JSON list of C-alpha atoms in Angstrom, two decimals:
[
{"chain": "F", "resi": 14, "resn": "UNK", "atom": "CA", "xyz": [54.81, 102.11, 88.82]},
{"chain": "F", "resi": 15, "resn": "UNK", "atom": "CA", "xyz": [55.19, 101.50, 92.57]},
{"chain": "F", "resi": 16, "resn": "UNK", "atom": "CA", "xyz": [58.13, 99.14, 91.95]},
{"chain": "F", "resi": 17, "resn": "UNK", "atom": "CA", "xyz": [59.94, 101.76, 89.83]},
{"chain": "F", "resi": 18, "resn": "UNK", "atom": "CA", "xyz": [59.37, 104.39, 92.52]},
{"chain": "F", "resi": 19, "resn": "UNK", "atom": "CA", "xyz": [60.93, 102.08, 95.14]},
{"chain": "F", "resi": 20, "resn": "UNK", "atom": "CA", "xyz": [64.00, 101.49, 92.97]},
{"chain": "F", "resi": 21, "resn": "UNK", "atom": "CA", "xyz": [64.37, 105.22, 92.31]},
{"chain": "F", "resi": 22, "resn": "UNK", "atom": "CA", "xyz": [63.99, 105.97, 96.02]},
{"chain": "F", "resi": 23, "resn": "UNK", "atom": "CA", "xyz": [66.68, 103.38, 96.87]},
{"chain": "F", "resi": 24, "resn": "UNK", "atom": "CA", "xyz": [69.06, 104.96, 94.36]},
{"chain": "F", "resi": 25, "resn": "UNK", "atom": "CA", "xyz": [68.43, 108.45, 95.74]},
{"chain": "F", "resi": 26, "resn": "UNK", "atom": "CA", "xyz": [68.99, 107.32, 99.32]},
{"chain": "F", "resi": 27, "resn": "UNK", "atom": "CA", "xyz": [72.36, 105.77, 98.49]},
{"chain": "F", "resi": 28, "resn": "UNK", "atom": "CA", "xyz": [73.64, 108.73, 96.43]},
{"chain": "F", "resi": 29, "resn": "UNK", "atom": "CA", "xyz": [76.46, 109.97, 98.64]},
{"chain": "F", "resi": 30, "resn": "UNK", "atom": "CA", "xyz": [78.46, 113.02, 97.64]},
{"chain": "F", "resi": 31, "resn": "UNK", "atom": "CA", "xyz": [82.18, 112.45, 97.19]},
{"chain": "F", "resi": 32, "resn": "UNK", "atom": "CA", "xyz": [84.45, 115.16, 98.56]},
{"chain": "F", "resi": 33, "resn": "UNK", "atom": "CA", "xyz": [87.59, 115.69, 96.49]},
{"chain": "F", "resi": 34, "resn": "UNK", "atom": "CA", "xyz": [89.10, 118.88, 97.90]},
{"chain": "F", "resi": 35, "resn": "UNK", "atom": "CA", "xyz": [89.78, 120.40, 101.28]},
{"chain": "F", "resi": 36, "resn": "UNK", "atom": "CA", "xyz": [87.53, 123.29, 100.30]},
{"chain": "F", "resi": 37, "resn": "UNK", "atom": "CA", "xyz": [84.62, 120.86, 99.74]},
{"chain": "F", "resi": 38, "resn": "UNK", "atom": "CA", "xyz": [85.35, 119.29, 103.13]},
{"chain": "F", "resi": 39, "resn": "UNK", "atom": "CA", "xyz": [85.34, 122.71, 104.76]},
{"chain": "F", "resi": 40, "resn": "UNK", "atom": "CA", "xyz": [82.00, 123.57, 103.13]},
{"chain": "F", "resi": 41, "resn": "UNK", "atom": "CA", "xyz": [80.36, 120.55, 104.80]},
{"chain": "F", "resi": 42, "resn": "UNK", "atom": "CA", "xyz": [81.22, 121.89, 108.27]},
{"chain": "F", "resi": 43, "resn": "UNK", "atom": "CA", "xyz": [82.21, 118.36, 109.29]},
{"chain": "F", "resi": 44, "resn": "UNK", "atom": "CA", "xyz": [83.96, 117.99, 112.59]},
{"chain": "F", "resi": 45, "resn": "UNK", "atom": "CA", "xyz": [84.57, 121.58, 113.63]},
{"chain": "F", "resi": 46, "resn": "UNK", "atom": "CA", "xyz": [84.56, 123.94, 115.46]},
{"chain": "F", "resi": 47, "resn": "UNK", "atom": "CA", "xyz": [85.21, 122.46, 118.91]},
{"chain": "F", "resi": 48, "resn": "UNK", "atom": "CA", "xyz": [83.72, 120.71, 120.74]},
{"chain": "F", "resi": 49, "resn": "UNK", "atom": "CA", "xyz": [83.26, 118.72, 117.50]},
{"chain": "F", "resi": 50, "resn": "UNK", "atom": "CA", "xyz": [86.03, 116.14, 117.05]},
{"chain": "F", "resi": 51, "resn": "UNK", "atom": "CA", "xyz": [85.52, 114.76, 113.54]},
{"chain": "F", "resi": 52, "resn": "UNK", "atom": "CA", "xyz": [88.11, 116.81, 111.70]},
{"chain": "F", "resi": 53, "resn": "UNK", "atom": "CA", "xyz": [90.80, 115.91, 114.24]},
{"chain": "F", "resi": 54, "resn": "UNK", "atom": "CA", "xyz": [89.68, 112.26, 114.07]},
{"chain": "F", "resi": 55, "resn": "UNK", "atom": "CA", "xyz": [89.78, 112.22, 110.26]},
{"chain": "F", "resi": 56, "resn": "UNK", "atom": "CA", "xyz": [93.20, 113.87, 110.08]},
{"chain": "F", "resi": 57, "resn": "UNK", "atom": "CA", "xyz": [94.60, 111.46, 112.68]},
{"chain": "F", "resi": 58, "resn": "UNK", "atom": "CA", "xyz": [93.05, 108.45, 110.89]},
{"chain": "F", "resi": 59, "resn": "UNK", "atom": "CA", "xyz": [94.42, 109.19, 107.41]},
{"chain": "F", "resi": 60, "resn": "UNK", "atom": "CA", "xyz": [97.88, 109.94, 108.80]},
{"chain": "F", "resi": 61, "resn": "UNK", "atom": "CA", "xyz": [98.16, 107.01, 111.21]},
{"chain": "F", "resi": 62, "resn": "UNK", "atom": "CA", "xyz": [95.82, 104.19, 110.20]},
{"chain": "F", "resi": 63, "resn": "UNK", "atom": "CA", "xyz": [96.43, 103.76, 106.46]},
{"chain": "F", "resi": 64, "resn": "UNK", "atom": "CA", "xyz": [99.55, 103.66, 104.35]},
{"chain": "F", "resi": 65, "resn": "UNK", "atom": "CA", "xyz": [100.08, 105.11, 100.85]},
{"chain": "F", "resi": 66, "resn": "UNK", "atom": "CA", "xyz": [98.33, 102.08, 99.33]},
{"chain": "F", "resi": 67, "resn": "UNK", "atom": "CA", "xyz": [95.34, 102.28, 101.72]},
{"chain": "F", "resi": 68, "resn": "UNK", "atom": "CA", "xyz": [96.50, 99.22, 103.65]},
{"chain": "F", "resi": 69, "resn": "UNK", "atom": "CA", "xyz": [95.11, 99.31, 107.18]},
{"chain": "F", "resi": 70, "resn": "UNK", "atom": "CA", "xyz": [97.76, 100.08, 109.80]},
{"chain": "F", "resi": 71, "resn": "UNK", "atom": "CA", "xyz": [95.21, 100.13, 112.65]},
{"chain": "F", "resi": 72, "resn": "UNK", "atom": "CA", "xyz": [93.20, 96.97, 113.24]},
{"chain": "F", "resi": 73, "resn": "UNK", "atom": "CA", "xyz": [89.45, 97.60, 113.00]},
{"chain": "F", "resi": 74, "resn": "UNK", "atom": "CA", "xyz": [88.71, 93.89, 113.48]},
{"chain": "F", "resi": 75, "resn": "UNK", "atom": "CA", "xyz": [90.48, 93.88, 116.87]},
{"chain": "F", "resi": 76, "resn": "UNK", "atom": "CA", "xyz": [88.61, 97.02, 117.95]},
{"chain": "F", "resi": 77, "resn": "UNK", "atom": "CA", "xyz": [91.68, 99.22, 118.19]},
{"chain": "F", "resi": 78, "resn": "UNK", "atom": "CA", "xyz": [90.91, 102.85, 119.11]},
{"chain": "F", "resi": 79, "resn": "UNK", "atom": "CA", "xyz": [87.21, 102.03, 119.48]},
{"chain": "F", "resi": 80, "resn": "UNK", "atom": "CA", "xyz": [86.66, 100.63, 115.99]},
{"chain": "F", "resi": 81, "resn": "UNK", "atom": "CA", "xyz": [83.59, 98.42, 115.75]},
{"chain": "F", "resi": 82, "resn": "UNK", "atom": "CA", "xyz": [81.48, 96.89, 113.00]},
{"chain": "F", "resi": 83, "resn": "UNK", "atom": "CA", "xyz": [79.04, 99.26, 111.33]},
{"chain": "F", "resi": 84, "resn": "UNK", "atom": "CA", "xyz": [76.03, 97.16, 110.33]},
{"chain": "F", "resi": 85, "resn": "UNK", "atom": "CA", "xyz": [74.59, 99.71, 107.87]},
{"chain": "F", "resi": 86, "resn": "UNK", "atom": "CA", "xyz": [71.05, 99.18, 109.11]},
{"chain": "F", "resi": 87, "resn": "UNK", "atom": "CA", "xyz": [68.89, 101.63, 107.21]},
{"chain": "F", "resi": 88, "resn": "UNK", "atom": "CA", "xyz": [71.30, 101.62, 104.26]},
{"chain": "F", "resi": 89, "resn": "UNK", "atom": "CA", "xyz": [73.23, 104.79, 105.06]},
{"chain": "F", "resi": 90, "resn": "UNK", "atom": "CA", "xyz": [76.01, 103.43, 102.82]},
{"chain": "F", "resi": 91, "resn": "UNK", "atom": "CA", "xyz": [75.88, 101.31, 99.67]},
{"chain": "F", "resi": 92, "resn": "UNK", "atom": "CA", "xyz": [75.03, 97.68, 100.48]},
{"chain": "F", "resi": 93, "resn": "UNK", "atom": "CA", "xyz": [78.01, 95.33, 100.58]},
{"chain": "F", "resi": 94, "resn": "UNK", "atom": "CA", "xyz": [77.82, 92.85, 97.72]},
{"chain": "F", "resi": 95, "resn": "UNK", "atom": "CA", "xyz": [80.22, 90.36, 99.30]},
{"chain": "F", "resi": 96, "resn": "UNK", "atom": "CA", "xyz": [79.92, 90.39, 103.09]},
{"chain": "F", "resi": 97, "resn": "UNK", "atom": "CA", "xyz": [82.60, 87.71, 103.45]},
{"chain": "F", "resi": 98, "resn": "UNK", "atom": "CA", "xyz": [85.19, 89.96, 101.83]},
{"chain": "F", "resi": 99, "resn": "UNK", "atom": "CA", "xyz": [84.03, 93.43, 102.88]},
{"chain": "F", "resi": 100, "resn": "UNK", "atom": "CA", "xyz": [82.91, 94.87, 106.19]},
{"chain": "F", "resi": 101, "resn": "UNK", "atom": "CA", "xyz": [82.13, 98.42, 107.27]},
{"chain": "F", "resi": 102, "resn": "UNK", "atom": "CA", "xyz": [83.79, 99.61, 110.48]},
{"chain": "F", "resi": 103, "resn": "UNK", "atom": "CA", "xyz": [83.23, 102.87, 112.33]},
{"chain": "F", "resi": 104, "resn": "UNK", "atom": "CA", "xyz": [85.37, 104.90, 114.69]},
{"chain": "F", "resi": 105, "resn": "UNK", "atom": "CA", "xyz": [84.72, 108.09, 116.62]},
{"chain": "F", "resi": 106, "resn": "UNK", "atom": "CA", "xyz": [82.22, 107.14, 119.33]},
{"chain": "F", "resi": 107, "resn": "UNK", "atom": "CA", "xyz": [84.08, 108.45, 122.36]},
{"chain": "F", "resi": 108, "resn": "UNK", "atom": "CA", "xyz": [81.85, 106.38, 124.67]},
{"chain": "F", "resi": 109, "resn": "UNK", "atom": "CA", "xyz": [83.02, 103.14, 123.04]},
{"chain": "F", "resi": 110, "resn": "UNK", "atom": "CA", "xyz": [85.52, 100.69, 124.50]},
{"chain": "F", "resi": 111, "resn": "UNK", "atom": "CA", "xyz": [89.15, 101.54, 123.61]},
{"chain": "F", "resi": 112, "resn": "UNK", "atom": "CA", "xyz": [88.25, 105.00, 122.31]},
{"chain": "F", "resi": 113, "resn": "UNK", "atom": "CA", "xyz": [90.34, 106.37, 125.17]},
{"chain": "F", "resi": 114, "resn": "UNK", "atom": "CA", "xyz": [93.34, 105.10, 123.18]},
{"chain": "F", "resi": 115, "resn": "UNK", "atom": "CA", "xyz": [92.67, 107.80, 120.58]},
{"chain": "F", "resi": 116, "resn": "UNK", "atom": "CA", "xyz": [95.12, 110.70, 120.80]},
{"chain": "F", "resi": 117, "resn": "UNK", "atom": "CA", "xyz": [94.43, 113.62, 123.09]},
{"chain": "F", "resi": 118, "resn": "UNK", "atom": "CA", "xyz": [93.91, 115.96, 120.10]},
{"chain": "F", "resi": 119, "resn": "UNK", "atom": "CA", "xyz": [90.85, 113.90, 119.12]},
{"chain": "F", "resi": 120, "resn": "UNK", "atom": "CA", "xyz": [89.41, 113.56, 122.64]},
{"chain": "F", "resi": 121, "resn": "UNK", "atom": "CA", "xyz": [90.29, 116.88, 124.26]},
{"chain": "F", "resi": 122, "resn": "UNK", "atom": "CA", "xyz": [86.89, 118.58, 123.90]},
{"chain": "F", "resi": 123, "resn": "UNK", "atom": "CA", "xyz": [84.86, 115.50, 124.79]},
{"chain": "F", "resi": 124, "resn": "UNK", "atom": "CA", "xyz": [82.13, 116.10, 127.35]},
{"chain": "F", "resi": 125, "resn": "UNK", "atom": "CA", "xyz": [79.68, 113.25, 127.88]},
{"chain": "F", "resi": 126, "resn": "UNK", "atom": "CA", "xyz": [76.93, 115.83, 128.54]},
{"chain": "F", "resi": 127, "resn": "UNK", "atom": "CA", "xyz": [77.48, 117.67, 125.23]},
{"chain": "F", "resi": 128, "resn": "UNK", "atom": "CA", "xyz": [76.21, 115.67, 122.23]},
{"chain": "F", "resi": 129, "resn": "UNK", "atom": "CA", "xyz": [78.15, 117.84, 119.79]},
{"chain": "F", "resi": 130, "resn": "UNK", "atom": "CA", "xyz": [81.41, 116.61, 121.29]},
{"chain": "F", "resi": 131, "resn": "UNK", "atom": "CA", "xyz": [80.64, 113.03, 120.23]},
{"chain": "F", "resi": 132, "resn": "UNK", "atom": "CA", "xyz": [78.64, 113.25, 117.00]},
{"chain": "F", "resi": 133, "resn": "UNK", "atom": "CA", "xyz": [81.30, 112.70, 114.32]},
{"chain": "F", "resi": 134, "resn": "UNK", "atom": "CA", "xyz": [82.23, 109.34, 112.82]},
{"chain": "F", "resi": 135, "resn": "UNK", "atom": "CA", "xyz": [84.68, 107.96, 110.28]},
{"chain": "F", "resi": 136, "resn": "UNK", "atom": "CA", "xyz": [83.41, 104.83, 108.54]},
{"chain": "F", "resi": 137, "resn": "UNK", "atom": "CA", "xyz": [85.68, 102.60, 106.47]},
{"chain": "F", "resi": 138, "resn": "UNK", "atom": "CA", "xyz": [85.02, 99.74, 104.08]},
{"chain": "F", "resi": 139, "resn": "UNK", "atom": "CA", "xyz": [87.65, 97.09, 104.82]},
{"chain": "F", "resi": 140, "resn": "UNK", "atom": "CA", "xyz": [88.63, 94.35, 102.38]},
{"chain": "F", "resi": 141, "resn": "UNK", "atom": "CA", "xyz": [89.18, 91.60, 104.94]},
{"chain": "F", "resi": 142, "resn": "UNK", "atom": "CA", "xyz": [91.24, 89.44, 102.56]},
{"chain": "F", "resi": 143, "resn": "UNK", "atom": "CA", "xyz": [93.74, 92.16, 101.68]},
{"chain": "F", "resi": 144, "resn": "UNK", "atom": "CA", "xyz": [93.56, 94.24, 104.90]},
{"chain": "F", "resi": 145, "resn": "UNK", "atom": "CA", "xyz": [92.93, 97.20, 102.61]},
{"chain": "F", "resi": 146, "resn": "UNK", "atom": "CA", "xyz": [90.62, 100.17, 103.11]},
{"chain": "F", "resi": 147, "resn": "UNK", "atom": "CA", "xyz": [88.52, 100.44, 99.96]},
{"chain": "F", "resi": 148, "resn": "UNK", "atom": "CA", "xyz": [86.41, 103.48, 100.91]},
{"chain": "F", "resi": 149, "resn": "UNK", "atom": "CA", "xyz": [86.35, 106.14, 103.64]},
{"chain": "F", "resi": 150, "resn": "UNK", "atom": "CA", "xyz": [83.21, 108.00, 104.71]},
{"chain": "F", "resi": 151, "resn": "UNK", "atom": "CA", "xyz": [82.55, 110.74, 107.25]},
{"chain": "F", "resi": 152, "resn": "UNK", "atom": "CA", "xyz": [79.21, 111.20, 108.97]},
{"chain": "F", "resi": 153, "resn": "UNK", "atom": "CA", "xyz": [77.54, 113.37, 111.55]},
{"chain": "F", "resi": 154, "resn": "UNK", "atom": "CA", "xyz": [76.12, 110.54, 113.67]},
{"chain": "F", "resi": 155, "resn": "UNK", "atom": "CA", "xyz": [74.89, 108.53, 110.68]},
{"chain": "F", "resi": 156, "resn": "UNK", "atom": "CA", "xyz": [72.69, 111.32, 109.30]},
{"chain": "F", "resi": 157, "resn": "UNK", "atom": "CA", "xyz": [72.25, 110.60, 105.54]},
{"chain": "F", "resi": 158, "resn": "UNK", "atom": "CA", "xyz": [72.38, 114.24, 104.34]},
{"chain": "F", "resi": 159, "resn": "UNK", "atom": "CA", "xyz": [75.50, 114.79, 106.48]},
{"chain": "F", "resi": 160, "resn": "UNK", "atom": "CA", "xyz": [77.36, 111.68, 105.26]},
{"chain": "F", "resi": 161, "resn": "UNK", "atom": "CA", "xyz": [80.08, 111.98, 102.61]},
{"chain": "F", "resi": 162, "resn": "UNK", "atom": "CA", "xyz": [82.63, 109.79, 100.88]},
{"chain": "F", "resi": 163, "resn": "UNK", "atom": "CA", "xyz": [86.24, 110.94, 100.68]},
{"chain": "F", "resi": 164, "resn": "UNK", "atom": "CA", "xyz": [87.88, 110.96, 97.26]},
{"chain": "F", "resi": 165, "resn": "UNK", "atom": "CA", "xyz": [91.47, 109.82, 96.80]},
{"chain": "F", "resi": 166, "resn": "UNK", "atom": "CA", "xyz": [92.71, 113.35, 96.12]},
{"chain": "F", "resi": 167, "resn": "UNK", "atom": "CA", "xyz": [91.26, 114.64, 99.41]},
{"chain": "F", "resi": 168, "resn": "UNK", "atom": "CA", "xyz": [92.81, 111.75, 101.33]},
{"chain": "F", "resi": 169, "resn": "UNK", "atom": "CA", "xyz": [96.18, 112.58, 99.75]},
{"chain": "F", "resi": 170, "resn": "UNK", "atom": "CA", "xyz": [95.77, 116.26, 100.61]},
{"chain": "F", "resi": 171, "resn": "UNK", "atom": "CA", "xyz": [94.92, 115.51, 104.23]},
{"chain": "F", "resi": 172, "resn": "UNK", "atom": "CA", "xyz": [97.92, 113.21, 104.51]},
{"chain": "F", "resi": 173, "resn": "UNK", "atom": "CA", "xyz": [100.67, 115.07, 102.73]},
{"chain": "F", "resi": 174, "resn": "UNK", "atom": "CA", "xyz": [99.78, 118.67, 102.06]},
{"chain": "F", "resi": 175, "resn": "UNK", "atom": "CA", "xyz": [99.51, 119.99, 105.57]},
{"chain": "F", "resi": 176, "resn": "UNK", "atom": "CA", "xyz": [100.29, 123.54, 104.48]},
{"chain": "F", "resi": 177, "resn": "UNK", "atom": "CA", "xyz": [97.22, 123.65, 102.25]},
{"chain": "F", "resi": 178, "resn": "UNK", "atom": "CA", "xyz": [95.14, 122.16, 105.06]},
{"chain": "F", "resi": 179, "resn": "UNK", "atom": "CA", "xyz": [96.27, 125.00, 107.28]},
{"chain": "F", "resi": 180, "resn": "UNK", "atom": "CA", "xyz": [95.10, 127.52, 104.66]},
{"chain": "F", "resi": 181, "resn": "UNK", "atom": "CA", "xyz": [91.62, 125.98, 104.50]},
{"chain": "F", "resi": 182, "resn": "UNK", "atom": "CA", "xyz": [91.27, 125.51, 108.27]},
{"chain": "F", "resi": 183, "resn": "UNK", "atom": "CA", "xyz": [93.56, 128.25, 109.64]},
{"chain": "F", "resi": 184, "resn": "UNK", "atom": "CA", "xyz": [92.14, 128.62, 113.14]},
{"chain": "F", "resi": 185, "resn": "UNK", "atom": "CA", "xyz": [91.91, 124.98, 114.12]},
{"chain": "F", "resi": 186, "resn": "UNK", "atom": "CA", "xyz": [94.90, 123.73, 112.16]},
{"chain": "F", "resi": 187, "resn": "UNK", "atom": "CA", "xyz": [97.31, 124.94, 114.81]},
{"chain": "F", "resi": 188, "resn": "UNK", "atom": "CA", "xyz": [96.36, 122.04, 117.06]},
{"chain": "F", "resi": 189, "resn": "UNK", "atom": "CA", "xyz": [94.83, 119.45, 114.76]},
{"chain": "F", "resi": 190, "resn": "UNK", "atom": "CA", "xyz": [97.17, 119.46, 111.79]},
{"chain": "F", "resi": 191, "resn": "UNK", "atom": "CA", "xyz": [100.58, 119.36, 113.41]}
]
């Protein structure tokens, strides 16, 4: 009985909601309003760091823009089955080395004395052999109930349908989504 409970608990902990629409993203409250930076970070990432086939255009391995390995201690995300092929990387810690290379729109509300201005993260699962991003997650400082996976349709919407993004996030879209 105890063994079954442990397995069930492990499954429940790893059950991460997938967001498929901009409306679902908005409902999470992720990354806005300022001084939060996650929405600006996410929008910048999907438009500048991956191509249409999810090939990485920014180099997480080299630490570009403050990327660094996310070790997944505590199993926030599903365990990697093949750690030679796949690695999780995270971006968004504005204290981290090279994060000052992020665009001004992402960093502009940062205040080292205000935790809300540095709580948002984007986490990616990189296929090291293909240089391809397999999964994208967003998280409020690695808090399990505030961690979500992005579905392909939401990624497409954030990349190409800027007008619909402006309808969902009308106030902040003037600066973030241009």
